[in-house]
PDB file of C-alpha atoms in Angstrom:
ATOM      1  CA  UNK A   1    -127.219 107.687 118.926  1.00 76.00           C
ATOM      2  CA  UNK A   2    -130.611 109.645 119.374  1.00 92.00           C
ATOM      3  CA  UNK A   3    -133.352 108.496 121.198  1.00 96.00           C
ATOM      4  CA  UNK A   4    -136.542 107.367 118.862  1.00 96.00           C
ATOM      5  CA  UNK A   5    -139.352 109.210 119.528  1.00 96.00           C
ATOM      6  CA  UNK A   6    -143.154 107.611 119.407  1.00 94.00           C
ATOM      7  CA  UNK A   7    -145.748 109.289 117.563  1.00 86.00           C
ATOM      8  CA  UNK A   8    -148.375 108.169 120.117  1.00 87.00           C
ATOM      9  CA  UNK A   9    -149.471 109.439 123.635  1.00 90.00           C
ATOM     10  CA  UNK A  10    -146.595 107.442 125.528  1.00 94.00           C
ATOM     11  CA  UNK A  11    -146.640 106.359 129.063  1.00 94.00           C
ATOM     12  CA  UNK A  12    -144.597 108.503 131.693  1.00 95.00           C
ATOM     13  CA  UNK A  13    -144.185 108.915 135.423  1.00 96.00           C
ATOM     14  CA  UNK A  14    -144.137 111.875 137.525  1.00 96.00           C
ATOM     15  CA  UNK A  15    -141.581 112.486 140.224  1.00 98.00           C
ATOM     16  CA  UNK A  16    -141.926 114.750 143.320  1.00 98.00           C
ATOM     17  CA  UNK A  17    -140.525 118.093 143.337  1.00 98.00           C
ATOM     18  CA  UNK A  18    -139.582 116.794 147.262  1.00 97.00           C
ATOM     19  CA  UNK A  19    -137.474 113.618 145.765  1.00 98.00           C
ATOM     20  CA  UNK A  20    -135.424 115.955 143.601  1.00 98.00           C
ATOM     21  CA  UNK A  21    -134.383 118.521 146.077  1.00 98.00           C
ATOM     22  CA  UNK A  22    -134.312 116.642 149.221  1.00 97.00           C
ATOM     23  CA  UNK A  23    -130.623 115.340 149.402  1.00 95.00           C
ATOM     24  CA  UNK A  24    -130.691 115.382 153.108  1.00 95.00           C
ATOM     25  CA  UNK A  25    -133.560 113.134 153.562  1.00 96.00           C
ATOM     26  CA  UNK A  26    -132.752 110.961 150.644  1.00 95.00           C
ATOM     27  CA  UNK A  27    -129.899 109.478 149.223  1.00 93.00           C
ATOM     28  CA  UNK A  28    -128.071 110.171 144.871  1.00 94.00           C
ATOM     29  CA  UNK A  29    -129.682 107.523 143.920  1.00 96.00           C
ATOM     30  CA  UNK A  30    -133.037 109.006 144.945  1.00 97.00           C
ATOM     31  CA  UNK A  31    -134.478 109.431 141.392  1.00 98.00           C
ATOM     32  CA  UNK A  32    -133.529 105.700 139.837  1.00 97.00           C
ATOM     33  CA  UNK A  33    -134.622 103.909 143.167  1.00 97.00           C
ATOM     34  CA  UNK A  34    -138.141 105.825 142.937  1.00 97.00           C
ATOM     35  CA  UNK A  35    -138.147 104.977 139.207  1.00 97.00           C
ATOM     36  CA  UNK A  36    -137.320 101.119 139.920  1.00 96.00           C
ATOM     37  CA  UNK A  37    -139.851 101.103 143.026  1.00 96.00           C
ATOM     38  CA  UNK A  38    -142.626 102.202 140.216  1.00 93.00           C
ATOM     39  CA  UNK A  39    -141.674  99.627 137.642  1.00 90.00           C
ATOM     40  CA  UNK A  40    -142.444  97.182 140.260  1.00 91.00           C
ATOM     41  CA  UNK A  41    -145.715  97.886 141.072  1.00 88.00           C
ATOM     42  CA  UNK A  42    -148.485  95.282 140.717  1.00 83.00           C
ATOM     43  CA  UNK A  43    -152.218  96.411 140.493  1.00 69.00           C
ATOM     44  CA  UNK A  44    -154.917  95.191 138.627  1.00 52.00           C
ATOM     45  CA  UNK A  45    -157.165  98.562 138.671  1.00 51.00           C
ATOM     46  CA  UNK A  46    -156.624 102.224 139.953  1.00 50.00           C
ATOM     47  CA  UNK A  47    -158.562 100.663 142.877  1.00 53.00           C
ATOM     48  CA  UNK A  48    -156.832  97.988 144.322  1.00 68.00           C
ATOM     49  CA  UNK A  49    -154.200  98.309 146.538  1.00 74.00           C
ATOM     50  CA  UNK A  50    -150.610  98.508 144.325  1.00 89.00           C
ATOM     51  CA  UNK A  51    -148.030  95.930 145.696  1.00 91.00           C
ATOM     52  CA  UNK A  52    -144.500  95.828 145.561  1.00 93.00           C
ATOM     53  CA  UNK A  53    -142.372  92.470 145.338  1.00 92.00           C
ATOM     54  CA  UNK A  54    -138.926  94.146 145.914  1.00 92.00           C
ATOM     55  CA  UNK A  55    -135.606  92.116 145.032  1.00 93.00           C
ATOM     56  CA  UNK A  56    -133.441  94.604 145.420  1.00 95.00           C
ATOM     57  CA  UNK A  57    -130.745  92.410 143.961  1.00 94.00           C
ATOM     58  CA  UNK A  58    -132.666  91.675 140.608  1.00 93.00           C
ATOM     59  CA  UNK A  59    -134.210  95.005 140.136  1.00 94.00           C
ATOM     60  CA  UNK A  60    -130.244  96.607 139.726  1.00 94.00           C
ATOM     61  CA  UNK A  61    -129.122  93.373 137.786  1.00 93.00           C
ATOM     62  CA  UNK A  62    -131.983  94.435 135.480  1.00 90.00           C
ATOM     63  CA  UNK A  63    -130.503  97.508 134.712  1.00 91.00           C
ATOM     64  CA  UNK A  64    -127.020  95.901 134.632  1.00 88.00           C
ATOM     65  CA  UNK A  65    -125.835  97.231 137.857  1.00 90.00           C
ATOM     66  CA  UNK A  66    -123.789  94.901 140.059  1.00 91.00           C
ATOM     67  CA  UNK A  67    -125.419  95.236 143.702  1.00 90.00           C
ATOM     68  CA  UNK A  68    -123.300  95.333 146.190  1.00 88.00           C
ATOM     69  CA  UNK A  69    -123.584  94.242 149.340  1.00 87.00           C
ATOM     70  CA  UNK A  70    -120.808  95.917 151.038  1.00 87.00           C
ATOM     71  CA  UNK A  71    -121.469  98.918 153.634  1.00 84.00           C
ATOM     72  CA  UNK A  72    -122.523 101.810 152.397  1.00 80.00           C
ATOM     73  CA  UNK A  73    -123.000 100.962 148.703  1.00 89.00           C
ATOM     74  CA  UNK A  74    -126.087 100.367 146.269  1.00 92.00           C
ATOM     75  CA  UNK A  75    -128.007  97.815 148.113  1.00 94.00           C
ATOM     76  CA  UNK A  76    -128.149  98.916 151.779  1.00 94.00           C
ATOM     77  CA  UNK A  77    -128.701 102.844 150.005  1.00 95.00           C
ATOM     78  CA  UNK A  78    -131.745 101.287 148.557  1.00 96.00           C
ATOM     79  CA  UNK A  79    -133.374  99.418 151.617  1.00 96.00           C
ATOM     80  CA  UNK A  80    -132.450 102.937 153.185  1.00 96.00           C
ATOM     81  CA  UNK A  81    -134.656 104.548 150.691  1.00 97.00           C
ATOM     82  CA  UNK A  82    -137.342 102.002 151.266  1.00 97.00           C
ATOM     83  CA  UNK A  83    -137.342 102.194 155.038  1.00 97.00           C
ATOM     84  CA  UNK A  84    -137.278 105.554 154.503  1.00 97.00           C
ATOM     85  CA  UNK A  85    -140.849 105.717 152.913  1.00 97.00           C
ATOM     86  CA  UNK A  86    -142.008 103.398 155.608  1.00 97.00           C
ATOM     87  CA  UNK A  87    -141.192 105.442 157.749  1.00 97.00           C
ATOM     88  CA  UNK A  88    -143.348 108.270 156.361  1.00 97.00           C
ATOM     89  CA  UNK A  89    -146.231 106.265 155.742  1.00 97.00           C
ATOM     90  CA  UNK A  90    -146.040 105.962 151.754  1.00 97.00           C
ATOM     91  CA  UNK A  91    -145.048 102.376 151.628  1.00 96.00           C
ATOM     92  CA  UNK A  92    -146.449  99.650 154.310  1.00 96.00           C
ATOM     93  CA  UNK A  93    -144.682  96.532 155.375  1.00 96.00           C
ATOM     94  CA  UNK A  94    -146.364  93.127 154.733  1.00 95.00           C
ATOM     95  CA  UNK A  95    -145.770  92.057 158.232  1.00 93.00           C
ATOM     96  CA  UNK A  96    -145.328  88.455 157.014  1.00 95.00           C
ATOM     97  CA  UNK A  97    -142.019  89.972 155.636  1.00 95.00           C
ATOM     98  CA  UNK A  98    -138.568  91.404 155.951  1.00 94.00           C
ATOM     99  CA  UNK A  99    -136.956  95.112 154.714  1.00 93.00           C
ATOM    100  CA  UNK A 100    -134.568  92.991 153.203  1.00 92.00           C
ATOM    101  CA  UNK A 101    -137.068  91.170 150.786  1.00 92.00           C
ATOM    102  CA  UNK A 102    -140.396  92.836 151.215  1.00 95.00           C
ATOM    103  CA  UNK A 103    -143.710  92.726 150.425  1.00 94.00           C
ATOM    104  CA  UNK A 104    -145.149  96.650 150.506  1.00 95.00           C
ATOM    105  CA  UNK A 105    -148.125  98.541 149.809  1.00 94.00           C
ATOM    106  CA  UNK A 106    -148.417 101.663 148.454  1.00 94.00           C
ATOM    107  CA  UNK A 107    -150.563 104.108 150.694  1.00 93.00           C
ATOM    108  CA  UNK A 108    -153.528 105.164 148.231  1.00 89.00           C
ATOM    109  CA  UNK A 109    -153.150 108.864 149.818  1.00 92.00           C
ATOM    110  CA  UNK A 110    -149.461 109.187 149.455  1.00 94.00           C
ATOM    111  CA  UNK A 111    -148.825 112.298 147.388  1.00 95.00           C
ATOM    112  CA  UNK A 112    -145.217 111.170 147.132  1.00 96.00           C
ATOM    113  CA  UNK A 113    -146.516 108.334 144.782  1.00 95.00           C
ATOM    114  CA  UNK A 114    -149.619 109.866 143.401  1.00 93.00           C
ATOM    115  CA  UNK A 115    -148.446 113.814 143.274  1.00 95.00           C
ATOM    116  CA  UNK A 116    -150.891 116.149 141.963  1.00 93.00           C
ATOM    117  CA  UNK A 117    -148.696 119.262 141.772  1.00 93.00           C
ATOM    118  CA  UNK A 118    -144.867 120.190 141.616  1.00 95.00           C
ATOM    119  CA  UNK A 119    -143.920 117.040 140.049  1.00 97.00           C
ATOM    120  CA  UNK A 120    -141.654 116.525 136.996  1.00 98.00           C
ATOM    121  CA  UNK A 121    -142.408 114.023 133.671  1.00 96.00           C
ATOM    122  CA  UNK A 122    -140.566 111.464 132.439  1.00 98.00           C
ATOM    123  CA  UNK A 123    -141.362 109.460 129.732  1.00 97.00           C
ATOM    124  CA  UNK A 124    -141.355 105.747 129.723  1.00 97.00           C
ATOM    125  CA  UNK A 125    -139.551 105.853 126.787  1.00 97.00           C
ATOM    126  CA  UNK A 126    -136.657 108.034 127.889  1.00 98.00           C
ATOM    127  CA  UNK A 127    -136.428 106.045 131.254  1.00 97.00           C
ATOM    128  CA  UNK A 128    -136.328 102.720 129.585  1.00 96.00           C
ATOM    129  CA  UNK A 129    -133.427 104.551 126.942  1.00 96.00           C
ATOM    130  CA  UNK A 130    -131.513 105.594 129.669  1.00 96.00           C
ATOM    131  CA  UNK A 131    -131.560 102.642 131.701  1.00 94.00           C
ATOM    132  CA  UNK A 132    -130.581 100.320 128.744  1.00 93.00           C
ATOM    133  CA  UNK A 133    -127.024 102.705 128.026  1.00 90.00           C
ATOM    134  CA  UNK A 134    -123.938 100.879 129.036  1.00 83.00           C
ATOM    135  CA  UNK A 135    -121.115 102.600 130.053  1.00 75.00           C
ATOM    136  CA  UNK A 136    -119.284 102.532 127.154  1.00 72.00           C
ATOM    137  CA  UNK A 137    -122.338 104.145 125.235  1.00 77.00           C
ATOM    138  CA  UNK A 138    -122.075 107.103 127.876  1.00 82.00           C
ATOM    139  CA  UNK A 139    -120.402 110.341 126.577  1.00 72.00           C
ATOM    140  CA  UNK A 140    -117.650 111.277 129.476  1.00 80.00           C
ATOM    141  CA  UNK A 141    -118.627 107.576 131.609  1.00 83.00           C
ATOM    142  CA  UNK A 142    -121.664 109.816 133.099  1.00 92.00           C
ATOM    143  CA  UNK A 143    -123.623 107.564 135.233  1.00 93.00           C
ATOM    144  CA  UNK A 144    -127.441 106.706 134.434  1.00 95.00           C
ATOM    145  CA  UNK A 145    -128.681 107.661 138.090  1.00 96.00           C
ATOM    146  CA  UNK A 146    -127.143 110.917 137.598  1.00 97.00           C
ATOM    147  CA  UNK A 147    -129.444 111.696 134.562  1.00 97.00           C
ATOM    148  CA  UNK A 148    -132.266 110.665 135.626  1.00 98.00           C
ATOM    149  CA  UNK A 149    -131.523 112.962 138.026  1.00 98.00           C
ATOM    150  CA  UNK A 150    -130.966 116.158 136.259  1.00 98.00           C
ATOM    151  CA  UNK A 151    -133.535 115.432 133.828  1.00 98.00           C
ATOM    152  CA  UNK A 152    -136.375 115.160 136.605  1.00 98.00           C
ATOM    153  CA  UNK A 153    -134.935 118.514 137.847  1.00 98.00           C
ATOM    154  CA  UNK A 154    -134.923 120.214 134.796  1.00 98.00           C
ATOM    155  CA  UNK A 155    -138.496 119.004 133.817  1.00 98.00           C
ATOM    156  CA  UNK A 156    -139.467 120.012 136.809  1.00 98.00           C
ATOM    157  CA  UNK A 157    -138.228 123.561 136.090  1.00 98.00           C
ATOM    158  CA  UNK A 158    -139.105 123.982 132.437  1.00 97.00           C
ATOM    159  CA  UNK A 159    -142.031 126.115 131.911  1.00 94.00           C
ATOM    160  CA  UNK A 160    -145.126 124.304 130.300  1.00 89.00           C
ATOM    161  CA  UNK A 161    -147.442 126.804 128.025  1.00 85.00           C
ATOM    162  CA  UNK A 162    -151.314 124.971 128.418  1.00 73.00           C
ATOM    163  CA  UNK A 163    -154.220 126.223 126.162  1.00 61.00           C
ATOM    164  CA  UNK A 164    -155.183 125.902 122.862  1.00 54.00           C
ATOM    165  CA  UNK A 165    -153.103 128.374 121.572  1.00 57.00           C
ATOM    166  CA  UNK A 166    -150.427 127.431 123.962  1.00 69.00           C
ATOM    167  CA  UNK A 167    -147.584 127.458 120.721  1.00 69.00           C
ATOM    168  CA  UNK A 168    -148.718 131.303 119.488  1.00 74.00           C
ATOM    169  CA  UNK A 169    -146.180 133.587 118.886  1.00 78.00           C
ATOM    170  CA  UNK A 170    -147.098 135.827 121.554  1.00 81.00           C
ATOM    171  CA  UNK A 171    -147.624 133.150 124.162  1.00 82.00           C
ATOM    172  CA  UNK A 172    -143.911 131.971 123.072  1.00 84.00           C
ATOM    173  CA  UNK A 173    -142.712 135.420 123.807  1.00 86.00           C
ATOM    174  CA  UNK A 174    -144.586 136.279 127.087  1.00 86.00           C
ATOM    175  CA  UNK A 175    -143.436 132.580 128.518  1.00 90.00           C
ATOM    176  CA  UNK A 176    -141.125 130.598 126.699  1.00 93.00           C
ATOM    177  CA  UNK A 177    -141.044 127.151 127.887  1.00 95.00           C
ATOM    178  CA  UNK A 178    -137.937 127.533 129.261  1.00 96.00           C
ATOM    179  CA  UNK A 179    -135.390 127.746 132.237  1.00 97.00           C
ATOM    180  CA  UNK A 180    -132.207 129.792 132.924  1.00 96.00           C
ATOM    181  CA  UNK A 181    -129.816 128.943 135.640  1.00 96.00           C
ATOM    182  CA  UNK A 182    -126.224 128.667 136.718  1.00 94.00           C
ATOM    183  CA  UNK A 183    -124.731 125.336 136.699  1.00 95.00           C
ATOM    184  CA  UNK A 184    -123.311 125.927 140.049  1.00 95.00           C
ATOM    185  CA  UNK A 185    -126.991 126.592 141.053  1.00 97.00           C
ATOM    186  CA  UNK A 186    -127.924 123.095 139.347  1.00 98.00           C
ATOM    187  CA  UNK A 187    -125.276 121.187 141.513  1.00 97.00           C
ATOM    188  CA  UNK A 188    -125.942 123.110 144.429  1.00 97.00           C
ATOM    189  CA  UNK A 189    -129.199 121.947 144.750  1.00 98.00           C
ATOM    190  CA  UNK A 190    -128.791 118.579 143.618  1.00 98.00           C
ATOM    191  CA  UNK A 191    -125.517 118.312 145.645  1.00 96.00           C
ATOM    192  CA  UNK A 192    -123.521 117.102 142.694  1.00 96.00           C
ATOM    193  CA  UNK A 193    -120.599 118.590 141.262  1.00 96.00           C
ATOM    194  CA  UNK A 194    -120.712 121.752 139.174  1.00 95.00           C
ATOM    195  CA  UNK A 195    -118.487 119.071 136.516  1.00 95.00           C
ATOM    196  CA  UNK A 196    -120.829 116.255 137.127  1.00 96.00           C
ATOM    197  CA  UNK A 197    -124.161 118.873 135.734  1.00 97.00           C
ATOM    198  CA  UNK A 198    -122.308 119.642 132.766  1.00 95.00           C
ATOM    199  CA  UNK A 199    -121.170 115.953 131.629  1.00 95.00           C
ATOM    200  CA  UNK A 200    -124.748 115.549 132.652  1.00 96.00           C
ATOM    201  CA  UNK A 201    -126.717 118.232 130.448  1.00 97.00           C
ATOM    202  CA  UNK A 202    -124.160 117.557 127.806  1.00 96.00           C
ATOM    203  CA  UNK A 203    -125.079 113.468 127.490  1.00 95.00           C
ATOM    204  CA  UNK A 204    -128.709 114.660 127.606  1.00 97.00           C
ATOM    205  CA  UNK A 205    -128.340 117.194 124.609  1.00 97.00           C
ATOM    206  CA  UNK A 206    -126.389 113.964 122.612  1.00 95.00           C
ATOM    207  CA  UNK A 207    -129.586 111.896 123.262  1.00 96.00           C
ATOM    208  CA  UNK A 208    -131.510 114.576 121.436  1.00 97.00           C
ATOM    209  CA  UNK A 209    -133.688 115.330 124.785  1.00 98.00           C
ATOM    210  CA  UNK A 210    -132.553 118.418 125.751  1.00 98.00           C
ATOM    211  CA  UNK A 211    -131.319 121.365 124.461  1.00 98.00           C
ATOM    212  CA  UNK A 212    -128.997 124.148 125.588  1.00 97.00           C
ATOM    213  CA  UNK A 213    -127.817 127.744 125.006  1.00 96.00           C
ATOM    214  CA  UNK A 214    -124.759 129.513 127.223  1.00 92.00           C
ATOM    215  CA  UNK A 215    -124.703 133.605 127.289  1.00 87.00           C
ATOM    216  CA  UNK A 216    -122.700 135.537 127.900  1.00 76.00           C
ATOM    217  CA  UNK A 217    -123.014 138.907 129.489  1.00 67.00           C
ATOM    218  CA  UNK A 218    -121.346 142.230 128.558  1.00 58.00           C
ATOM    219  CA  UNK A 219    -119.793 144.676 131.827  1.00 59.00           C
ATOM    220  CA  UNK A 220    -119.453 147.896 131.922  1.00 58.00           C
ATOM    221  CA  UNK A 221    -115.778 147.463 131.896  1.00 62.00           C
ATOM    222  CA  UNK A 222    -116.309 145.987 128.079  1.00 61.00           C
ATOM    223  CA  UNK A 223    -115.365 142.900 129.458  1.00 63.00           C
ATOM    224  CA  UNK A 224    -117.563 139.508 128.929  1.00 61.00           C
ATOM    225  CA  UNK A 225    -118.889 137.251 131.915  1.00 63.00           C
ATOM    226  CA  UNK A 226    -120.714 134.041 131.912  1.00 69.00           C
ATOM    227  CA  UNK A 227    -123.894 134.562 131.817  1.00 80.00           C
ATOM    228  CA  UNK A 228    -127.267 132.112 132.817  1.00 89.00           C
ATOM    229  CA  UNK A 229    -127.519 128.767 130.899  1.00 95.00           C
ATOM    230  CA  UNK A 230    -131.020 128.266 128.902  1.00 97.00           C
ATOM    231  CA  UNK A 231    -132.635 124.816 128.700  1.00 98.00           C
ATOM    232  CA  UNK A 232    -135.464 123.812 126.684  1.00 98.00           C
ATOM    233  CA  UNK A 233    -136.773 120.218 125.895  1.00 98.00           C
ATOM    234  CA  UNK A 234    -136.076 119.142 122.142  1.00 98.00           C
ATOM    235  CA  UNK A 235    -139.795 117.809 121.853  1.00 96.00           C
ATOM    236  CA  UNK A 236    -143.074 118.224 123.502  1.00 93.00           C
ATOM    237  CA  UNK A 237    -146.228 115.809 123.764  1.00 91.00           C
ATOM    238  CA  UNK A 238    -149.170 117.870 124.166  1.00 82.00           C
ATOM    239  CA  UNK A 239    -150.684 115.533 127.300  1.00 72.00           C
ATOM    240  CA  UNK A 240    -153.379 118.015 127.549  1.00 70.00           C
ATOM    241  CA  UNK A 241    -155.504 116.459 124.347  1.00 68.00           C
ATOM    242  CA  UNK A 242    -154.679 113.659 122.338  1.00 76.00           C
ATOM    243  CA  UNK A 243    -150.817 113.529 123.962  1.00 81.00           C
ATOM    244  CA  UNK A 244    -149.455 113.227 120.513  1.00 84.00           C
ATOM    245  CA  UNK A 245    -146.055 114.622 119.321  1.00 90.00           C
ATOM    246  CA  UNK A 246    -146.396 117.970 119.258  1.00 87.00           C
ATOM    247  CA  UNK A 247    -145.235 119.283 115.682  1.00 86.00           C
ATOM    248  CA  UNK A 248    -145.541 122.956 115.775  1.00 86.00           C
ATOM    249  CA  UNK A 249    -143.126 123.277 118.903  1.00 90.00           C
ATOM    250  CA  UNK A 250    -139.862 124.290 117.924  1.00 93.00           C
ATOM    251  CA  UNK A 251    -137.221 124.332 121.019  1.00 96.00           C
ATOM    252  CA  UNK A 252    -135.411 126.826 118.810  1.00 96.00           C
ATOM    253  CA  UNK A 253    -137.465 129.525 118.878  1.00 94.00           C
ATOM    254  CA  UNK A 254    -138.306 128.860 123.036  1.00 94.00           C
ATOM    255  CA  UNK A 255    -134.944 129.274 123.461  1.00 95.00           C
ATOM    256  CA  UNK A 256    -134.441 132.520 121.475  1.00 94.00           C
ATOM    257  CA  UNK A 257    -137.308 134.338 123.660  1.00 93.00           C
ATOM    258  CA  UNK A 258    -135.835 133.127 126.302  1.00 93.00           C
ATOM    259  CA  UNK A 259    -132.431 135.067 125.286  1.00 90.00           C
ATOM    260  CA  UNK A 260    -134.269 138.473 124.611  1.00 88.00           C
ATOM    261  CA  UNK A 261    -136.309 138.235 127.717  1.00 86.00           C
ATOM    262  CA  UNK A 262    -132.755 137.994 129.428  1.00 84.00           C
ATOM    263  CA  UNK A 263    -131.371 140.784 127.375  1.00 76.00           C
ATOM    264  CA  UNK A 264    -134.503 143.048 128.862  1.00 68.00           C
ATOM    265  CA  UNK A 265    -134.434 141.939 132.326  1.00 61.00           C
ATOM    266  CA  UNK A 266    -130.400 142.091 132.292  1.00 51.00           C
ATOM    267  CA  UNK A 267    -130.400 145.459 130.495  1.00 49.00           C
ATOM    268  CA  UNK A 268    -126.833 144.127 129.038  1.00 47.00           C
ATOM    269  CA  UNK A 269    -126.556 142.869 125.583  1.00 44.00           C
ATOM    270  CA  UNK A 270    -125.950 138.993 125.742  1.00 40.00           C
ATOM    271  CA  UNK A 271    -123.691 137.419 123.157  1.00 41.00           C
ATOM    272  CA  UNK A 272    -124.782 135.521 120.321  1.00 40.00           C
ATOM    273  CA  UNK A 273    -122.509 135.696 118.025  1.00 38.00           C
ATOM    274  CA  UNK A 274    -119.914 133.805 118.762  1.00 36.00           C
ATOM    275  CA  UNK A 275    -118.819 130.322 117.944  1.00 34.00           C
ATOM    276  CA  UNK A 276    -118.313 129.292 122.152  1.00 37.00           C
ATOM    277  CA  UNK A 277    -121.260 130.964 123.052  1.00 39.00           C
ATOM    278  CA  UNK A 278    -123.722 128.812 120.665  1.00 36.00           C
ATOM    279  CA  UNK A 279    -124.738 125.006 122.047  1.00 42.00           C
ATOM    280  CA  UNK A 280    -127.845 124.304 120.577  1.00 44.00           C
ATOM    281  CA  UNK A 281    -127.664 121.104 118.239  1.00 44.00           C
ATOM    282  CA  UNK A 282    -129.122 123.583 115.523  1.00 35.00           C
ATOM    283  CA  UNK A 283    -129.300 122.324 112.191  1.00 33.00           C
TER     284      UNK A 283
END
């Protein structure tokens, strides 16, 4: 089943370009413990200081995950995460509480909260649609944390066209919102498994939120190679004016620029016309 897409400006939150790379500092579950940190925030005005009332047990019921309380598993990764943040000063510690049920402030100056540039969007809507899957409404029993993960990294990475004529044909052609990788690449620097990306990108395509192309790569030997994988988003809210759905962008065409742009820079005709090679949800 698709996800439902609103017609309005929706609501979204932006996640750090150092959140989704940083493995080392934090843990997988990196991207849904940010999310579920942000959902409960408490403020009355831009302001006021935002508090956190953090159950960590409740907040993964919520989402129907079973904390667990064993070493090493969901709960003590997540007061990791917190202490973590502490640590650097972007959450503070009522005193009058404990890491294990606290009270915290987010630091008004924290550009891991409030980032201004090299962040990633997700939309409210796409959060709450992922969150709300059960397993058994997963393609290839993918788990949620994972795509939040990949998603955030491939926003990220996507380019974004601005200006008024940002969907021209010649501004599509000169830089299609797009992005070309390896999946090896993708795991590497998500430190997931090159399998893991691909149940991953493939879950997100069946949700109707992102959209892929393989290519393939001819050699001089006449032999064929796997070439880069394209991604494009399926839609696009123009959050520049009005942040309504945009209805002139067609992913489609994004991702065919892409493609010749490739062909140019790779000097090697790519493959298009076979069956394998094409794994766009076209029409």
């Amino acid at each position: 089943m698709k996800i439902t897409l609103p017609t309005k400006r929706p609501y979204f939150k932006r996640i750090p370009r150092c959140l989704i790379y940083d493995f080392i500092r934090f843990n997988d579950y990196r991207v849904l413990f940010y999310l579920l940190l942000q959902q409960h925030m408490m403020s009355n005005s831009w302001e006021d200081n935002c508090v956190i009332f953090m159950d960590y047990s409740r907040a993964l019921s919520h989402i129907n995950i079973c904390p667990d309380r064993h070493k090493n598993a969901n709960l003590e990764h997540f007061r990791h995460f917190v202490e973590e943040l502490i640590q650097s000063n972007d959450l503070v510690l009522d005193e009058a509480t404990t890491i294990k049920q606290p009270t915290l402030y987010v630091n008004k100056a924290s550009d891991f909260f409030y980032p201004h540039e090299q962040f990633a969007i997700l939309y409210d809507f796409e959060i709450n649609y992922i969150l709300s899957q059960s397993k058994d409404m997963l393609s290839n029993g993918v788990q949620r944390w994972k795509l939040l993960l990949v998603l955030a990294y491939l926003r990220l990475n996507i380019n974004v066209r601005y200006g008024t004529a940002y969907n021209t044909k010649q501004n599509r052609k000169e830089y299609p919102e797009t992005y070309h990788q390896y999946f090896r690449n993708i795991a590497d620097d998500l430190n997931l498994h090159k399998t893991a990306i691909s149940k991953c990108i493939e879950a997100l395509t069946e949700m109707g939120i992102i959209a892929y192309k393989h290519t393939k790569i001819f050699t001089n030997y006449n032999k064929t190679i796997a070439g880069r994988t394209i991604f494009a988003n399926q839609y696009k809210y123009d959050l520049q004016q009005k942040g309504y759905l945009d209805s002139s962008y067609d992913f489609k065409k994004e991702i065919k620029e892409c493609e010749m742009k490739l062909q140019g820079k790779d000097n090697k005709g790519l493959s298009t016309d076979t069956e394998d090679d094409m794994e766009l949800p076209f029409d």
